[in-house]
């Protein structure tokens, strides 16, 4: 076991966990932040996506020991994020969500895309969102929502 | 000795000395061009085939693709999660290489890592569009083409093989998600560098294209 100082959504947190514990489980079980989801545990589905120093990251495969001083941002912070709020509003407007399980990861990836590429093409969207899987197949509405959000972002 | 004979003798000596100097300088130039003169072209070609055996091992060739995606595993299958090359070989927003690959191997989760994890540029593709390794002659010519290899001369190629972080990773590739160790290239890193050095000293010869 080891103690780690984390910055999560701008707040300092301290956890004592096994160094090999993936960030996902530190968030969900130690910090009780359950917005980030477990979908596969092997980085295939994207449900666990968070931002680490601004980079979309698969938290299920990131051992806490490799995090260092990098800042973590989760889905819980998206309403207070300028781009995150626009994306979430677009998600609601386009009625994207069905079961909702993948959508935290979808939104985190969409926000990362729009912060890097404010006016994404269909190819940009397909390539960047292609690693986030939706069993309910809301892909068409995800694409529409991203385009709607992009149109509203300056 | 009459003066004119002495002058003639002096001129002859000068001409002979100049001729000898020209011959020696030419030989030295050839030796410099070839590298150490005791590594023949034939030996250099043998060394190159040893280098080629490493370059086409999955730990190396999986990131030297001709396509829009990297490969993974000893069977060199397409990398999962639909990851793509991106404009700089580092993936795309929301699906960068560093989305999963950290600065070091994550043996507890099986994700390999190294500083600035990324694909080799398309100019350094060692496969064809069908994921088949290119022949030895083709890769040799590509690797020695300074318009393709990042303007590396022979010594810089040797240094790259000796020191580049992602090259060194191939010999410390970490564990797979199932806990087993990834396979290593057919030569040790020391042997790989030695083969590269012999190839460089032979003047980086390439086998003939077939």
PDB file of N, CA and C in Angstrom, chain A residues 48-133:
ATOM      1  N   UNK A  48     -14.379   4.357 -19.388  1.00  0.00           N
ATOM      2  CA  UNK A  48     -13.612   4.833 -18.235  1.00  0.00           C
ATOM      3  C   UNK A  48     -12.833   6.115 -18.526  1.00  0.00           C
ATOM      4  N   UNK A  49     -13.123   6.751 -19.643  1.00  0.00           N
ATOM      5  CA  UNK A  49     -12.305   7.897 -20.078  1.00  0.00           C
ATOM      6  C   UNK A  49     -12.396   9.069 -19.107  1.00  0.00           C
ATOM      7  N   UNK A  50     -11.233   9.547 -18.715  1.00  0.00           N
ATOM      8  CA  UNK A  50     -11.109  10.775 -17.937  1.00  0.00           C
ATOM      9  C   UNK A  50     -10.071  11.640 -18.656  1.00  0.00           C
ATOM     10  N   UNK A  51      -9.813  12.814 -18.149  1.00  0.00           N
ATOM     11  CA  UNK A  51      -8.748  13.649 -18.684  1.00  0.00           C
ATOM     12  C   UNK A  51      -7.620  13.694 -17.662  1.00  0.00           C
ATOM     13  N   UNK A  52      -6.408  13.416 -18.135  1.00  0.00           N
ATOM     14  CA  UNK A  52      -5.234  13.509 -17.285  1.00  0.00           C
ATOM     15  C   UNK A  52      -4.320  14.554 -17.904  1.00  0.00           C
ATOM     16  N   UNK A  53      -4.137  15.644 -17.194  1.00  0.00           N
ATOM     17  CA  UNK A  53      -3.421  16.792 -17.778  1.00  0.00           C
ATOM     18  C   UNK A  53      -3.972  17.160 -19.147  1.00  0.00           C
ATOM     19  N   UNK A  54      -5.279  17.108 -19.252  1.00  0.00           N
ATOM     20  CA  UNK A  54      -5.952  17.520 -20.478  1.00  0.00           C
ATOM     21  C   UNK A  54      -6.007  16.471 -21.560  1.00  0.00           C
ATOM     22  N   UNK A  55      -5.397  15.322 -21.340  1.00  0.00           N
ATOM     23  CA  UNK A  55      -5.381  14.260 -22.358  1.00  0.00           C
ATOM     24  C   UNK A  55      -6.405  13.196 -21.991  1.00  0.00           C
ATOM     25  N   UNK A  56      -7.273  12.865 -22.939  1.00  0.00           N
ATOM     26  CA  UNK A  56      -8.230  11.783 -22.704  1.00  0.00           C
ATOM     27  C   UNK A  56      -7.457  10.514 -22.389  1.00  0.00           C
ATOM     28  N   UNK A  57      -7.815   9.875 -21.288  1.00  0.00           N
ATOM     29  CA  UNK A  57      -7.031   8.744 -20.794  1.00  0.00           C
ATOM     30  C   UNK A  57      -7.964   7.641 -20.329  1.00  0.00           C
ATOM     31  N   UNK A  58      -7.585   6.410 -20.594  1.00  0.00           N
ATOM     32  CA  UNK A  58      -8.367   5.252 -20.171  1.00  0.00           C
ATOM     33  C   UNK A  58      -7.965   4.907 -18.731  1.00  0.00           C
ATOM     34  N   UNK A  59      -8.825   5.256 -17.795  1.00  0.00           N
ATOM     35  CA  UNK A  59      -8.449   5.121 -16.384  1.00  0.00           C
ATOM     36  C   UNK A  59      -8.402   3.671 -15.922  1.00  0.00           C
ATOM     37  N   UNK A  60      -8.995   2.768 -16.677  1.00  0.00           N
ATOM     38  CA  UNK A  60      -9.014   1.365 -16.230  1.00  0.00           C
ATOM     39  C   UNK A  60      -7.660   0.701 -16.360  1.00  0.00           C
ATOM     40  N   UNK A  61      -6.780   1.284 -17.162  1.00  0.00           N
ATOM     41  CA  UNK A  61      -5.476   0.654 -17.394  1.00  0.00           C
ATOM     42  C   UNK A  61      -4.332   1.537 -16.924  1.00  0.00           C
ATOM     43  N   UNK A  62      -4.629   2.577 -16.150  1.00  0.00           N
ATOM     44  CA  UNK A  62      -3.588   3.472 -15.661  1.00  0.00           C
ATOM     45  C   UNK A  62      -3.361   3.198 -14.183  1.00  0.00           C
ATOM     46  N   UNK A  63      -2.287   2.493 -13.829  1.00  0.00           N
ATOM     47  CA  UNK A  63      -2.012   2.264 -12.409  1.00  0.00           C
ATOM     48  C   UNK A  63      -1.774   3.594 -11.713  1.00  0.00           C
ATOM     49  N   UNK A  64      -2.289   3.720 -10.518  1.00  0.00           N
ATOM     50  CA  UNK A  64      -2.163   4.983  -9.790  1.00  0.00           C
ATOM     51  C   UNK A  64      -0.696   5.367  -9.601  1.00  0.00           C
ATOM     52  N   UNK A  65       0.185   4.380  -9.579  1.00  0.00           N
ATOM     53  CA  UNK A  65       1.609   4.653  -9.359  1.00  0.00           C
ATOM     54  C   UNK A  65       2.247   5.396 -10.529  1.00  0.00           C
ATOM     55  N   UNK A  66       1.611   5.374 -11.697  1.00  0.00           N
ATOM     56  CA  UNK A  66       2.179   6.059 -12.863  1.00  0.00           C
ATOM     57  C   UNK A  66       1.555   7.439 -13.085  1.00  0.00           C
ATOM     58  N   UNK A  67       0.673   7.853 -12.202  1.00  0.00           N
ATOM     59  CA  UNK A  67      -0.028   9.125 -12.414  1.00  0.00           C
ATOM     60  C   UNK A  67       0.885  10.325 -12.167  1.00  0.00           C
ATOM     61  N   UNK A  68       1.714  10.252 -11.153  1.00  0.00           N
ATOM     62  CA  UNK A  68       2.565  11.393 -10.820  1.00  0.00           C
ATOM     63  C   UNK A  68       1.735  12.566 -10.344  1.00  0.00           C
ATOM     64  N   UNK A  69       2.153  13.750 -10.746  1.00  0.00           N
ATOM     65  CA  UNK A  69       1.480  14.964 -10.317  1.00  0.00           C
ATOM     66  C   UNK A  69       0.429  15.454 -11.312  1.00  0.00           C
ATOM     67  N   UNK A  70       0.131  14.637 -12.280  1.00  0.00           N
ATOM     68  CA  UNK A  70      -0.797  15.072 -13.316  1.00  0.00           C
ATOM     69  C   UNK A  70      -2.216  15.242 -12.772  1.00  0.00           C
ATOM     70  N   UNK A  71      -2.907  16.259 -13.246  1.00  0.00           N
ATOM     71  CA  UNK A  71      -4.249  16.579 -12.752  1.00  0.00           C
ATOM     72  C   UNK A  71      -5.295  15.751 -13.486  1.00  0.00           C
ATOM     73  N   UNK A  72      -6.278  15.306 -12.713  1.00  0.00           N
ATOM     74  CA  UNK A  72      -7.351  14.473 -13.254  1.00  0.00           C
ATOM     75  C   UNK A  72      -8.632  15.298 -13.336  1.00  0.00           C
ATOM     76  N   UNK A  73      -9.336  15.146 -14.436  1.00  0.00           N
ATOM     77  CA  UNK A  73     -10.666  15.750 -14.568  1.00  0.00           C
ATOM     78  C   UNK A  73     -11.622  14.643 -14.972  1.00  0.00           C
ATOM     79  N   UNK A  74     -12.762  14.576 -14.284  1.00  0.00           N
ATOM     80  CA  UNK A  74     -13.731  13.517 -14.554  1.00  0.00           C
ATOM     81  C   UNK A  74     -15.040  14.100 -15.074  1.00  0.00           C
ATOM     82  N   UNK A  75     -15.956  13.219 -15.386  1.00  0.00           N
ATOM     83  CA  UNK A  75     -17.254  13.628 -15.915  1.00  0.00           C
ATOM     84  C   UNK A  75     -17.988  14.544 -14.931  1.00  0.00           C
ATOM     85  N   UNK A  76     -17.703  14.356 -13.662  1.00  0.00           N
ATOM     86  CA  UNK A  76     -18.386  15.181 -12.659  1.00  0.00           C
ATOM     87  C   UNK A  76     -18.076  16.664 -12.830  1.00  0.00           C
ATOM     88  N   UNK A  77     -16.986  16.982 -13.482  1.00  0.00           N
ATOM     89  CA  UNK A  77     -16.578  18.377 -13.640  1.00  0.00           C
ATOM     90  C   UNK A  77     -17.048  19.001 -14.940  1.00  0.00           C
ATOM     91  N   UNK A  78     -17.700  18.228 -15.784  1.00  0.00           N
ATOM     92  CA  UNK A  78     -18.001  18.745 -17.112  1.00  0.00           C
ATOM     93  C   UNK A  78     -19.036  19.864 -17.101  1.00  0.00           C
ATOM     94  N   UNK A  79     -19.911  19.881 -16.146  1.00  0.00           N
ATOM     95  CA  UNK A  79     -20.905  20.956 -16.118  1.00  0.00           C
ATOM     96  C   UNK A  79     -20.268  22.312 -15.834  1.00  0.00           C
ATOM     97  N   UNK A  80     -19.119  22.276 -15.175  1.00  0.00           N
ATOM     98  CA  UNK A  80     -18.420  23.523 -14.867  1.00  0.00           C
ATOM     99  C   UNK A  80     -17.343  23.832 -15.893  1.00  0.00           C
ATOM    100  N   UNK A  81     -17.251  23.018 -16.915  1.00  0.00           N
ATOM    101  CA  UNK A  81     -16.256  23.223 -17.975  1.00  0.00           C
ATOM    102  C   UNK A  81     -16.954  23.888 -19.166  1.00  0.00           C
ATOM    103  N   UNK A  82     -16.357  24.913 -19.731  1.00  0.00           N
ATOM    104  CA  UNK A  82     -17.005  25.674 -20.806  1.00  0.00           C
ATOM    105  C   UNK A  82     -17.395  24.784 -21.974  1.00  0.00           C
ATOM    106  N   UNK A  83     -16.512  23.918 -22.369  1.00  0.00           N
ATOM    107  CA  UNK A  83     -16.809  23.020 -23.491  1.00  0.00           C
ATOM    108  C   UNK A  83     -17.711  21.882 -23.014  1.00  0.00           C
ATOM    109  N   UNK A  84     -17.436  21.373 -21.812  1.00  0.00           N
ATOM    110  CA  UNK A  84     -18.223  20.268 -21.281  1.00  0.00           C
ATOM    111  C   UNK A  84     -19.696  20.611 -21.164  1.00  0.00           C
ATOM    112  N   UNK A  85     -19.963  21.830 -20.743  1.00  0.00           N
ATOM    113  CA  UNK A  85     -21.360  22.235 -20.569  1.00  0.00           C
ATOM    114  C   UNK A  85     -22.088  22.284 -21.918  1.00  0.00           C
ATOM    115  N   UNK A  86     -21.429  22.830 -22.910  1.00  0.00           N
ATOM    116  CA  UNK A  86     -22.026  22.895 -24.251  1.00  0.00           C
ATOM    117  C   UNK A  86     -22.264  21.485 -24.792  1.00  0.00           C
ATOM    118  N   UNK A  87     -21.311  20.607 -24.564  1.00  0.00           N
ATOM    119  CA  UNK A  87     -21.454  19.222 -25.040  1.00  0.00           C
ATOM    120  C   UNK A  87     -22.619  18.542 -24.335  1.00  0.00           C
ATOM    121  N   UNK A  88     -22.697  18.703 -23.038  1.00  0.00           N
ATOM    122  CA  UNK A  88     -23.783  18.051 -22.294  1.00  0.00           C
ATOM    123  C   UNK A  88     -25.135  18.611 -22.723  1.00  0.00           C
ATOM    124  N   UNK A  89     -25.219  19.912 -22.951  1.00  0.00           N
ATOM    125  CA  UNK A  89     -26.470  20.502 -23.425  1.00  0.00           C
ATOM    126  C   UNK A  89     -26.857  19.918 -24.778  1.00  0.00           C
ATOM    127  N   UNK A  90     -25.863  19.756 -25.648  1.00  0.00           N
ATOM    128  CA  UNK A  90     -26.131  19.172 -26.972  1.00  0.00           C
ATOM    129  C   UNK A  90     -26.586  17.728 -26.831  1.00  0.00           C
ATOM    130  N   UNK A  91     -25.978  17.024 -25.900  1.00  0.00           N
ATOM    131  CA  UNK A  91     -26.376  15.628 -25.653  1.00  0.00           C
ATOM    132  C   UNK A  91     -27.842  15.561 -25.242  1.00  0.00           C
ATOM    133  N   UNK A  92     -28.264  16.498 -24.409  1.00  0.00           N
ATOM    134  CA  UNK A  92     -29.660  16.522 -23.955  1.00  0.00           C
ATOM    135  C   UNK A  92     -30.584  16.919 -25.105  1.00  0.00           C
ATOM    136  N   UNK A  93     -30.183  17.947 -25.820  1.00  0.00           N
ATOM    137  CA  UNK A  93     -31.006  18.439 -26.924  1.00  0.00           C
ATOM    138  C   UNK A  93     -31.233  17.366 -27.984  1.00  0.00           C
ATOM    139  N   UNK A  94     -30.197  16.616 -28.274  1.00  0.00           N
ATOM    140  CA  UNK A  94     -30.301  15.587 -29.319  1.00  0.00           C
ATOM    141  C   UNK A  94     -30.788  14.248 -28.762  1.00  0.00           C
ATOM    142  N   UNK A  95     -31.087  14.226 -27.468  1.00  0.00           N
ATOM    143  CA  UNK A  95     -31.624  13.005 -26.860  1.00  0.00           C
ATOM    144  C   UNK A  95     -30.714  11.811 -27.168  1.00  0.00           C
ATOM    145  N   UNK A  96     -29.442  11.989 -26.941  1.00  0.00           N
ATOM    146  CA  UNK A  96     -28.452  10.980 -27.306  1.00  0.00           C
ATOM    147  C   UNK A  96     -28.601   9.708 -26.483  1.00  0.00           C
ATOM    148  N   UNK A  97     -28.856   9.861 -25.212  1.00  0.00           N
ATOM    149  CA  UNK A  97     -28.679   8.769 -24.257  1.00  0.00           C
ATOM    150  C   UNK A  97     -29.805   7.747 -24.317  1.00  0.00           C
ATOM    151  N   UNK A  98     -29.427   6.459 -24.320  1.00  0.00           N
ATOM    152  CA  UNK A  98     -30.392   5.379 -24.108  1.00  0.00           C
ATOM    153  C   UNK A  98     -30.115   4.776 -22.733  1.00  0.00           C
ATOM    154  N   UNK A  99     -29.327   3.760 -22.627  1.00  0.00           N
ATOM    155  CA  UNK A  99     -29.083   3.222 -21.285  1.00  0.00           C
ATOM    156  C   UNK A  99     -28.154   4.131 -20.493  1.00  0.00           C
ATOM    157  N   UNK A 100     -27.295   4.832 -21.198  1.00  0.00           N
ATOM    158  CA  UNK A 100     -26.449   5.821 -20.550  1.00  0.00           C
ATOM    159  C   UNK A 100     -25.111   5.327 -20.052  1.00  0.00           C
ATOM    160  N   UNK A 101     -24.862   4.030 -20.082  1.00  0.00           N
ATOM    161  CA  UNK A 101     -23.672   3.519 -19.402  1.00  0.00           C
ATOM    162  C   UNK A 101     -22.372   4.009 -20.021  1.00  0.00           C
ATOM    163  N   UNK A 102     -22.345   4.146 -21.328  1.00  0.00           N
ATOM    164  CA  UNK A 102     -21.105   4.540 -22.014  1.00  0.00           C
ATOM    165  C   UNK A 102     -20.949   6.048 -22.079  1.00  0.00           C
ATOM    166  N   UNK A 103     -21.986   6.776 -21.713  1.00  0.00           N
ATOM    167  CA  UNK A 103     -22.038   8.182 -22.088  1.00  0.00           C
ATOM    168  C   UNK A 103     -21.058   9.072 -21.326  1.00  0.00           C
ATOM    169  N   UNK A 104     -20.684   8.700 -20.140  1.00  0.00           N
ATOM    170  CA  UNK A 104     -19.639   9.482 -19.463  1.00  0.00           C
ATOM    171  C   UNK A 104     -18.370   9.498 -20.312  1.00  0.00           C
ATOM    172  N   UNK A 105     -17.986   8.310 -20.748  1.00  0.00           N
ATOM    173  CA  UNK A 105     -16.795   8.202 -21.584  1.00  0.00           C
ATOM    174  C   UNK A 105     -16.968   8.888 -22.921  1.00  0.00           C
ATOM    175  N   UNK A 106     -18.153   8.770 -23.487  1.00  0.00           N
ATOM    176  CA  UNK A 106     -18.411   9.436 -24.774  1.00  0.00           C
ATOM    177  C   UNK A 106     -18.254  10.945 -24.626  1.00  0.00           C
ATOM    178  N   UNK A 107     -18.822  11.487 -23.576  1.00  0.00           N
ATOM    179  CA  UNK A 107     -18.757  12.936 -23.377  1.00  0.00           C
ATOM    180  C   UNK A 107     -17.321  13.378 -23.117  1.00  0.00           C
ATOM    181  N   UNK A 108     -16.596  12.630 -22.312  1.00  0.00           N
ATOM    182  CA  UNK A 108     -15.199  13.000 -22.037  1.00  0.00           C
ATOM    183  C   UNK A 108     -14.370  12.975 -23.321  1.00  0.00           C
ATOM    184  N   UNK A 109     -14.613  11.982 -24.156  1.00  0.00           N
ATOM    185  CA  UNK A 109     -13.879  11.924 -25.427  1.00  0.00           C
ATOM    186  C   UNK A 109     -14.310  13.059 -26.354  1.00  0.00           C
ATOM    187  N   UNK A 110     -15.603  13.339 -26.382  1.00  0.00           N
ATOM    188  CA  UNK A 110     -16.108  14.419 -27.243  1.00  0.00           C
ATOM    189  C   UNK A 110     -15.535  15.761 -26.808  1.00  0.00           C
ATOM    190  N   UNK A 111     -15.446  15.979 -25.520  1.00  0.00           N
ATOM    191  CA  UNK A 111     -14.880  17.229 -25.024  1.00  0.00           C
ATOM    192  C   UNK A 111     -13.409  17.334 -25.409  1.00  0.00           C
ATOM    193  N   UNK A 112     -12.687  16.241 -25.269  1.00  0.00           N
ATOM    194  CA  UNK A 112     -11.273  16.247 -25.664  1.00  0.00           C
ATOM    195  C   UNK A 112     -11.131  16.554 -27.158  1.00  0.00           C
ATOM    196  N   UNK A 113     -11.995  15.977 -27.950  1.00  0.00           N
ATOM    197  CA  UNK A 113     -11.959  16.233 -29.395  1.00  0.00           C
ATOM    198  C   UNK A 113     -12.211  17.709 -29.674  1.00  0.00           C
ATOM    199  N   UNK A 114     -13.268  18.247 -29.094  1.00  0.00           N
ATOM    200  CA  UNK A 114     -13.637  19.629 -29.410  1.00  0.00           C
ATOM    201  C   UNK A 114     -12.631  20.634 -28.870  1.00  0.00           C
ATOM    202  N   UNK A 115     -11.961  20.309 -27.801  1.00  0.00           N
ATOM    203  CA  UNK A 115     -10.928  21.229 -27.296  1.00  0.00           C
ATOM    204  C   UNK A 115      -9.727  21.248 -28.235  1.00  0.00           C
ATOM    205  N   UNK A 116      -9.461  20.121 -28.883  1.00  0.00           N
ATOM    206  CA  UNK A 116      -8.323  20.069 -29.811  1.00  0.00           C
ATOM    207  C   UNK A 116      -8.724  20.472 -31.218  1.00  0.00           C
ATOM    208  N   UNK A 117      -9.943  20.147 -31.594  1.00  0.00           N
ATOM    209  CA  UNK A 117     -10.430  20.375 -32.964  1.00  0.00           C
ATOM    210  C   UNK A 117     -11.813  20.990 -32.865  1.00  0.00           C
ATOM    211  N   UNK A 118     -11.923  22.300 -32.733  1.00  0.00           N
ATOM    212  CA  UNK A 118     -13.217  22.937 -32.475  1.00  0.00           C
ATOM    213  C   UNK A 118     -14.246  22.741 -33.589  1.00  0.00           C
ATOM    214  N   UNK A 119     -13.780  22.541 -34.826  1.00  0.00           N
ATOM    215  CA  UNK A 119     -14.719  22.317 -35.928  1.00  0.00           C
ATOM    216  C   UNK A 119     -14.387  20.977 -36.582  1.00  0.00           C
ATOM    217  N   UNK A 120     -14.702  19.885 -35.948  1.00  0.00           N
ATOM    218  CA  UNK A 120     -14.298  18.579 -36.475  1.00  0.00           C
ATOM    219  C   UNK A 120     -15.114  18.178 -37.698  1.00  0.00           C
ATOM    220  N   UNK A 121     -14.449  17.524 -38.610  1.00  0.00           N
ATOM    221  CA  UNK A 121     -15.129  16.933 -39.754  1.00  0.00           C
ATOM    222  C   UNK A 121     -15.714  15.578 -39.351  1.00  0.00           C
ATOM    223  N   UNK A 122     -16.469  14.995 -40.263  1.00  0.00           N
ATOM    224  CA  UNK A 122     -16.993  13.653 -39.981  1.00  0.00           C
ATOM    225  C   UNK A 122     -15.857  12.668 -39.738  1.00  0.00           C
ATOM    226  N   UNK A 123     -14.779  12.817 -40.503  1.00  0.00           N
ATOM    227  CA  UNK A 123     -13.630  11.926 -40.322  1.00  0.00           C
ATOM    228  C   UNK A 123     -12.986  12.132 -38.958  1.00  0.00           C
ATOM    229  N   UNK A 124     -12.843  13.394 -38.555  1.00  0.00           N
ATOM    230  CA  UNK A 124     -12.289  13.679 -37.226  1.00  0.00           C
ATOM    231  C   UNK A 124     -13.129  13.000 -36.141  1.00  0.00           C
ATOM    232  N   UNK A 125     -14.453  13.154 -36.265  1.00  0.00           N
ATOM    233  CA  UNK A 125     -15.354  12.582 -35.261  1.00  0.00           C
ATOM    234  C   UNK A 125     -15.237  11.067 -35.255  1.00  0.00           C
ATOM    235  N   UNK A 126     -15.220  10.495 -36.443  1.00  0.00           N
ATOM    236  CA  UNK A 126     -15.157   9.034 -36.538  1.00  0.00           C
ATOM    237  C   UNK A 126     -13.861   8.512 -35.939  1.00  0.00           C
ATOM    238  N   UNK A 127     -12.769   9.186 -36.238  1.00  0.00           N
ATOM    239  CA  UNK A 127     -11.468   8.707 -35.741  1.00  0.00           C
ATOM    240  C   UNK A 127     -11.326   8.916 -34.246  1.00  0.00           C
ATOM    241  N   UNK A 128     -11.762  10.049 -33.764  1.00  0.00           N
ATOM    242  CA  UNK A 128     -11.564  10.344 -32.336  1.00  0.00           C
ATOM    243  C   UNK A 128     -12.546   9.600 -31.447  1.00  0.00           C
ATOM    244  N   UNK A 129     -13.749   9.410 -31.940  1.00  0.00           N
ATOM    245  CA  UNK A 129     -14.779   8.745 -31.141  1.00  0.00           C
ATOM    246  C   UNK A 129     -14.831   7.241 -31.414  1.00  0.00           C
ATOM    247  N   UNK A 130     -14.017   6.789 -32.347  1.00  0.00           N
ATOM    248  CA  UNK A 130     -14.064   5.385 -32.758  1.00  0.00           C
ATOM    249  C   UNK A 130     -13.646   4.415 -31.677  1.00  0.00           C
ATOM    250  N   UNK A 131     -13.031   4.901 -30.618  1.00  0.00           N
ATOM    251  CA  UNK A 131     -12.633   4.015 -29.533  1.00  0.00           C
ATOM    252  C   UNK A 131     -13.631   3.974 -28.397  1.00  0.00           C
ATOM    253  N   UNK A 132     -14.735   4.690 -28.542  1.00  0.00           N
ATOM    254  CA  UNK A 132     -15.806   4.661 -27.521  1.00  0.00           C
ATOM    255  C   UNK A 132     -16.977   3.847 -28.066  1.00  0.00           C
ATOM    256  N   UNK A 133     -17.241   2.761 -27.402  1.00  0.00           N
ATOM    257  CA  UNK A 133     -18.242   1.823 -27.891  1.00  0.00           C
ATOM    258  C   UNK A 133     -19.580   2.064 -27.186  1.00  0.00           C
TER     259      UNK A 133
END
